[in-house]
Amino acid sequence: PGGAGSERFRAIISDGQHYVQGMLATQLNHLVHSNQIMENSIVKVDEFMNNLVQNRTVIILLKVEVINPDPKQRFGNPTDIAKEGDLSAGGGGGPPQAQPMYGQQRNQGGGGMYNQRPAAAAAGGGGSNPYQNRFSNNASSNSSAPIVTSSSSSSASITPIAALNMYMNRWVIRARLTTKSDIRTWSNARGEGSLFSCELLDSSGQDIRCTFFKEAVDKFYHMLEVDRVYTFSGGRLKVANAQYNTCKSQFEVTFDQNAEIHLDNDVGDIQH
């Protein structure tokens, strides 16, 4: 269900002493399909996001380097970092099995920070013991709580376009406006209005299509200039229509008048 574009793999990430629930960003799915990441694989984590979901830490892996895909054994004897110091940590209700996620979006509070520092990790499955199960290609109707990100206390966290997913309800992207269409009007039985679309490119080289409707057209059309860099937030994600969308992202963004868009410094990190 949902097709390959909606496939999300959960994993258990460990440094040998503790483990934490995690998720692979979709651009890493090929590592699972090619068996470069499997139970107990050793990887170096280069980029990740740290999220808090229902008072539990969930790590989204954005960029990893596979060190040893199949070491044949578990690294260390890790315990659940969320239950550190709790004598009942060995009880039931361990982390869920690693599997593609197709859960429905829910409104959850949470905090996150996009990090860019290396760390050692091991990926594995879950159950009563999170290292007993392998990745599964069966969709689950009982997926865990959605992943969300929010602003940090000092400044807004920047989410890479490649890391956007349907489980987010708050995010900020920083991108260059590469194209902007003319304003088009529409009219049907439900009403009438106007719209325009544009394409955004971030520093990772990933681009995404955005559409502005009605009041958002009046508010943002003349403000947005092609080739300028902005931060964007307050949009709604939906699965991209591949028939009309040639951007790399599997999602599209819809903005209304409540969106927040700010001109940002162009420091040359995003290609023209």
XYZ file of C-alpha atoms in Angstrom:
272
model
C 0.000 0.000 0.000
C 1.192 3.478 -0.847
C 3.793 2.254 -3.334
C 7.557 2.457 -3.087
C 7.454 6.239 -2.773
C 5.734 5.936 0.645
C 8.013 3.204 2.013
C 9.663 4.147 5.312
C 11.950 1.813 7.269
C 12.197 1.906 11.022
C 15.378 0.730 12.745
C 16.988 0.386 16.149
C 20.167 2.476 16.436
C 22.840 1.586 18.984
C 26.323 2.719 19.977
C 26.959 -0.539 21.838
C 25.848 0.818 25.214
C 22.357 2.168 24.518
C 19.787 1.883 21.752
C 17.139 4.279 20.486
C 14.310 4.052 17.986
C 15.093 5.427 14.554
C 13.925 5.766 10.979
C 15.720 5.818 7.638
C 15.045 8.774 5.371
C 13.612 7.573 2.065
C 16.828 8.329 0.178
C 18.445 5.497 2.192
C 15.848 2.849 1.290
C 18.107 1.445 -1.428
C 20.614 0.444 1.256
C 17.997 -1.862 2.788
C 16.871 -3.291 -0.554
C 20.486 -4.031 -1.533
C 21.244 -5.578 1.891
C 23.890 -2.977 2.653
C 21.915 -2.253 5.822
C 20.523 -5.257 7.674
C 20.375 -6.596 11.211
C 23.421 -5.455 13.236
C 24.992 -3.511 10.343
C 27.656 -1.021 11.427
C 27.283 2.468 9.947
C 28.707 5.935 10.478
C 25.961 8.524 10.785
C 26.921 11.744 8.987
C 23.588 13.602 9.085
C 20.535 13.017 11.234
C 17.537 14.646 12.886
C 16.683 14.180 16.561
C 12.944 14.225 17.306
C 10.859 13.812 20.437
C 7.655 11.836 19.858
C 5.379 11.017 22.801
C 8.319 11.662 25.155
C 10.536 9.205 23.287
C 13.573 10.106 21.207
C 13.378 9.071 17.558
C 16.400 9.552 15.283
C 15.890 10.074 11.539
C 18.994 9.005 9.627
C 19.574 11.312 6.645
C 23.062 10.336 5.473
C 25.110 7.308 6.513
C 28.270 5.488 5.486
C 28.098 1.698 5.723
C 31.189 0.415 7.558
C 30.277 -3.276 7.835
C 26.945 -4.477 6.399
C 27.021 -7.881 8.105
C 29.331 -8.209 11.129
C 27.633 -11.524 12.038
C 27.059 -10.437 15.621
C 25.576 -7.680 17.739
C 27.870 -4.871 18.866
C 27.845 -4.687 22.665
C 24.871 -5.349 24.925
C 22.869 -2.109 24.656
C 19.936 -1.075 26.847
C 17.064 1.283 26.068
C 18.381 4.803 26.666
C 14.810 5.967 27.425
C 14.697 3.569 30.382
C 18.231 4.114 31.653
C 18.235 3.648 35.403
C 14.809 1.955 35.392
C 15.089 -1.555 36.873
C 12.000 -2.566 34.937
C 13.592 -1.708 31.602
C 13.760 -5.354 30.695
C 9.986 -5.687 30.796
C 7.692 -6.190 27.832
C 6.680 -3.693 25.252
C 10.044 -3.320 23.541
C 10.601 -1.151 20.485
C 8.518 -2.029 17.403
C 9.818 -4.146 14.569
C 11.715 -2.464 11.774
C 9.367 -2.150 8.818
C 8.081 0.317 6.230
C 5.853 2.966 7.812
C 2.515 3.928 6.298
C 0.911 5.522 9.372
C -1.694 8.265 9.221
C -0.653 11.797 10.068
C -1.557 12.964 13.558
C -0.984 16.232 15.337
C 1.798 15.684 17.836
C 4.019 18.181 19.578
C 7.733 17.672 19.331
C 11.144 19.248 19.050
C 13.956 18.561 16.643
C 17.367 19.779 15.540
C 19.090 19.056 12.283
C 22.612 17.912 13.133
C 25.731 17.479 11.045
C 28.221 15.575 13.133
C 29.375 11.948 12.762
C 28.377 9.236 15.200
C 28.707 5.451 15.291
C 25.534 3.398 15.101
C 24.228 -0.110 14.491
C 20.924 -0.814 12.788
C 18.688 -3.703 13.767
C 15.115 -4.876 14.202
C 12.924 -4.937 17.292
C 10.485 -6.888 19.409
C 10.780 -7.737 23.111
C 14.488 -7.645 22.246
C 15.082 -5.061 19.496
C 17.937 -7.101 18.007
C 15.960 -10.264 17.254
C 13.984 -9.161 14.172
C 15.016 -8.143 10.676
C 13.734 -5.557 8.246
C 10.341 -6.446 6.811
C 8.694 -5.434 3.550
C 5.179 -5.821 4.937
C 3.233 -2.612 5.555
C 1.836 -2.178 9.042
C -1.493 -0.578 9.850
C -0.262 0.046 13.406
C 2.675 2.310 12.681
C 4.213 4.256 15.516
C 3.555 7.907 16.217
C 4.490 10.312 13.427
C 7.823 12.062 13.266
C 7.591 15.825 13.737
C 10.051 18.687 13.917
C 9.702 22.127 15.413
C 11.684 25.278 16.039
C 14.448 25.164 18.588
C 14.489 27.634 21.449
C 16.961 29.959 19.734
C 16.340 29.677 16.008
C 14.319 27.636 13.559
C 15.775 24.257 12.636
C 16.343 23.867 8.925
C 14.923 20.668 7.461
C 16.510 19.390 4.227
C 13.969 18.961 1.430
C 15.100 15.337 1.164
C 14.048 14.755 4.790
C 10.485 16.052 4.459
C 7.843 13.408 5.117
C 4.106 13.140 5.724
C 4.638 12.631 9.473
C 5.862 16.201 9.916
C 3.485 18.934 10.983
C 6.107 21.652 11.473
C 9.208 22.254 9.405
C 11.362 25.024 7.926
C 13.190 24.695 4.627
C 15.803 27.076 3.266
C 15.899 27.145 -0.523
C 16.507 29.108 -3.682
C 13.486 30.000 -5.816
C 14.427 28.592 -9.220
C 11.166 29.079 -11.158
C 7.910 31.003 -10.710
C 4.854 30.657 -12.935
C 2.396 33.327 -13.991
C -0.782 33.750 -11.941
C -3.592 31.522 -13.184
C -7.286 31.754 -12.315
C -9.769 28.934 -11.914
C -13.512 28.601 -11.515
C -15.708 25.595 -10.792
C -18.844 24.599 -8.907
C -17.082 25.071 -5.553
C -15.914 28.597 -6.251
C -13.151 30.501 -7.967
C -9.722 31.808 -7.198
C -6.144 32.176 -8.359
C -2.899 30.267 -7.981
C 0.736 30.191 -8.984
C 3.445 27.594 -8.607
C 7.194 27.665 -8.114
C 10.118 25.321 -7.591
C 12.549 25.440 -4.664
C 16.095 24.055 -4.533
C 18.095 23.571 -1.320
C 21.799 23.062 -0.610
C 21.560 19.268 -0.944
C 20.524 19.598 -4.596
C 16.974 18.393 -3.903
C 14.104 20.418 -5.365
C 10.377 20.539 -4.624
C 7.308 22.056 -6.290
C 5.120 24.511 -4.352
C 1.687 25.983 -5.110
C 0.128 29.131 -3.640
C -3.665 29.605 -3.595
C -6.069 32.540 -3.290
C -4.977 35.001 -0.560
C -1.459 33.558 -0.640
C -1.190 34.723 -4.260
C -1.875 38.332 -3.274
C 0.482 38.112 -0.302
C 3.509 36.367 -1.782
C 3.540 36.570 -5.600
C 5.253 39.952 -5.917
C 7.437 39.323 -2.872
C 9.064 36.192 -4.289
C 11.838 36.725 -6.826
C 13.511 34.033 -8.894
C 17.101 33.194 -7.823
C 16.676 34.649 -4.312
C 17.080 32.507 -1.181
C 14.229 32.294 1.352
C 13.125 30.281 4.355
C 9.683 28.674 4.026
C 7.402 27.241 6.709
C 3.706 26.705 7.361
C 3.015 24.714 4.210
C 1.059 21.473 3.795
C 2.758 18.421 2.299
C 1.100 16.052 -0.127
C 2.363 13.285 -2.398
C 3.627 14.705 -5.689
C 1.716 14.067 -8.895
C 4.452 12.654 -11.119
C 2.423 13.430 -14.235
C 2.862 17.169 -13.707
C 5.857 17.329 -11.377
C 9.467 16.803 -12.493
C 11.117 17.752 -9.178
C 13.201 15.208 -7.273
C 11.114 15.342 -4.098
C 8.310 12.805 -3.802
C 6.183 15.517 -2.181
C 4.645 18.864 -3.114
C 3.888 21.810 -0.840
C 0.704 23.881 -0.718
C 0.935 27.321 0.886
C -1.922 29.542 2.060
C -1.907 33.052 3.502
C -0.685 31.762 6.876
C 2.652 30.607 5.477
C 5.832 32.222 6.778
C 8.390 33.193 4.132
C 11.478 35.293 4.815
C 14.320 36.473 2.602
C 17.584 34.862 3.704
C 21.248 35.568 3.090
C 22.609 34.038 -0.112
C 25.966 32.650 0.991
C 26.524 30.608 -2.155
C 25.763 27.193 -0.686
C 22.800 26.628 -3.015
C 23.526 26.320 -6.705
C 21.955 28.700 -9.208
